[in-house]
Amino acid sequence: MIDLTGLDTRPAQTWGAMRLVPLVRREPIEDLRLHAKVYGDEAGMVLLPDRTLYTAYVPHAFVASWTGDGTPAAAYGTQLGQPLRHVGVRTRRRMARRVDTNRLRFLPLHLAVEGFLALHFGGPEIAWEEWSRQAIAHGLSPRAEDAYTGAEVRGLDDALKVFEIYPGQCGLLLYAGDTLASAFVVPHPEDYRALHPTLIRDLYGELIYEYALFYPARDFPAAIDESAVSSLADLRAEAERHEREWAGFHDSVMAAGLLRAPARVEEVYRMGPYTLSRFLPSFQRKSENHIGETITGADGRTAYLKTFRLSEAQSRRGHLLSELAAHGWNLAATAATLRISVPLLAARLERSGFGHLLRQDVMDAYRKQLNERTRRTRRGGAASPPA
């Protein structure tokens, strides 16, 4: 479960389709600090430990600094502004790499996205006859997913510019059309003020891009009971009551899909008393599915959080791969669990971009079966023409 203990929800601010919900820490975390290291606008490549290569738009890295004895960590400056231009493709080693004593450089969000791309990346573990030689030898390689930068999400740039940062703010939940797009939490208010502009360079899913175009944020009017107000103290009490009601509604309804326990958590790096991890969802159909990364303390408290909302298509791909892997990549067993025929499962794989994993003759045979079944259904179920 994602533990946001110590973070309080404050009233949201809206701009068009964007709703920004601030999170304020009661007590800032002093022995862990974050700052950004800005890269160029060109694509970056990361060499991974398994000798695979990850390529993406990597505008910046985060550098975590910590102490092991609970004393305040040094806060290194974050310098943003215009990214470097005309820089060759940068190659980096690992998603998370120690750069100094008690300092770790990692690539925010890309750590989580690479974990999603690596999901069952090796492909079939048993050489069933339906799978192609490419699938057996190279798995899902190459595996790709699409995302949008914040600059491409309509209204986000303006929303971030006019957003009023709360005193003590250490996080933000971002909604597009009242659909949760991402969560961002840092240890200290000074870190948040420095890193707030990086949200425009983050990655966002297709669903968020579309919702920002077509679905404005709804109003949640706060009605004050005039009969209960006879002084400024009463007015303050009513305002605080509405704040509590809004926070309770937000945390239990709007953010409930994020706070559910992730299905898979992978520890990436131990940083003294803190642990950097990434997580994947359960890929439930027709529900929220978030991937992300966290830094948690020994008590489980979340010091850092960054998430990415998967689209329906991405969730379906994750669901299909998980079911195939759970059944040893056996098509018949997987189709039986999904309560569909093997040709329909093959069609789903093709629509999800995995049709190339099956042998061409096998795929053609499944298509033929589906076409014949469709013709029989139309012939048998066609209505008689009017007289």
XYZ file of N, CA, C and O in Angstrom, residues 382-387:
24
model
N -28.926 -14.009 -40.024
C -29.435 -12.910 -40.849
C -30.951 -12.927 -40.864
O -31.587 -13.976 -40.935
N -31.536 -11.759 -40.789
C -32.995 -11.643 -40.833
C -33.476 -11.762 -42.266
O -32.797 -11.396 -43.210
N -34.696 -12.291 -42.438
C -35.284 -12.412 -43.780
C -35.614 -11.041 -44.305
O -36.081 -10.163 -43.578
N -35.362 -10.813 -45.616
C -35.668 -9.486 -46.194
C -37.170 -9.266 -46.199
O -37.960 -10.205 -46.240
N -37.568 -7.997 -46.099
C -39.011 -7.707 -46.101
C -39.645 -8.114 -47.435
O -39.031 -8.044 -48.485
N -40.903 -8.530 -47.381
C -41.618 -8.968 -48.591
C -41.909 -7.773 -49.468
O -42.168 -6.689 -48.973
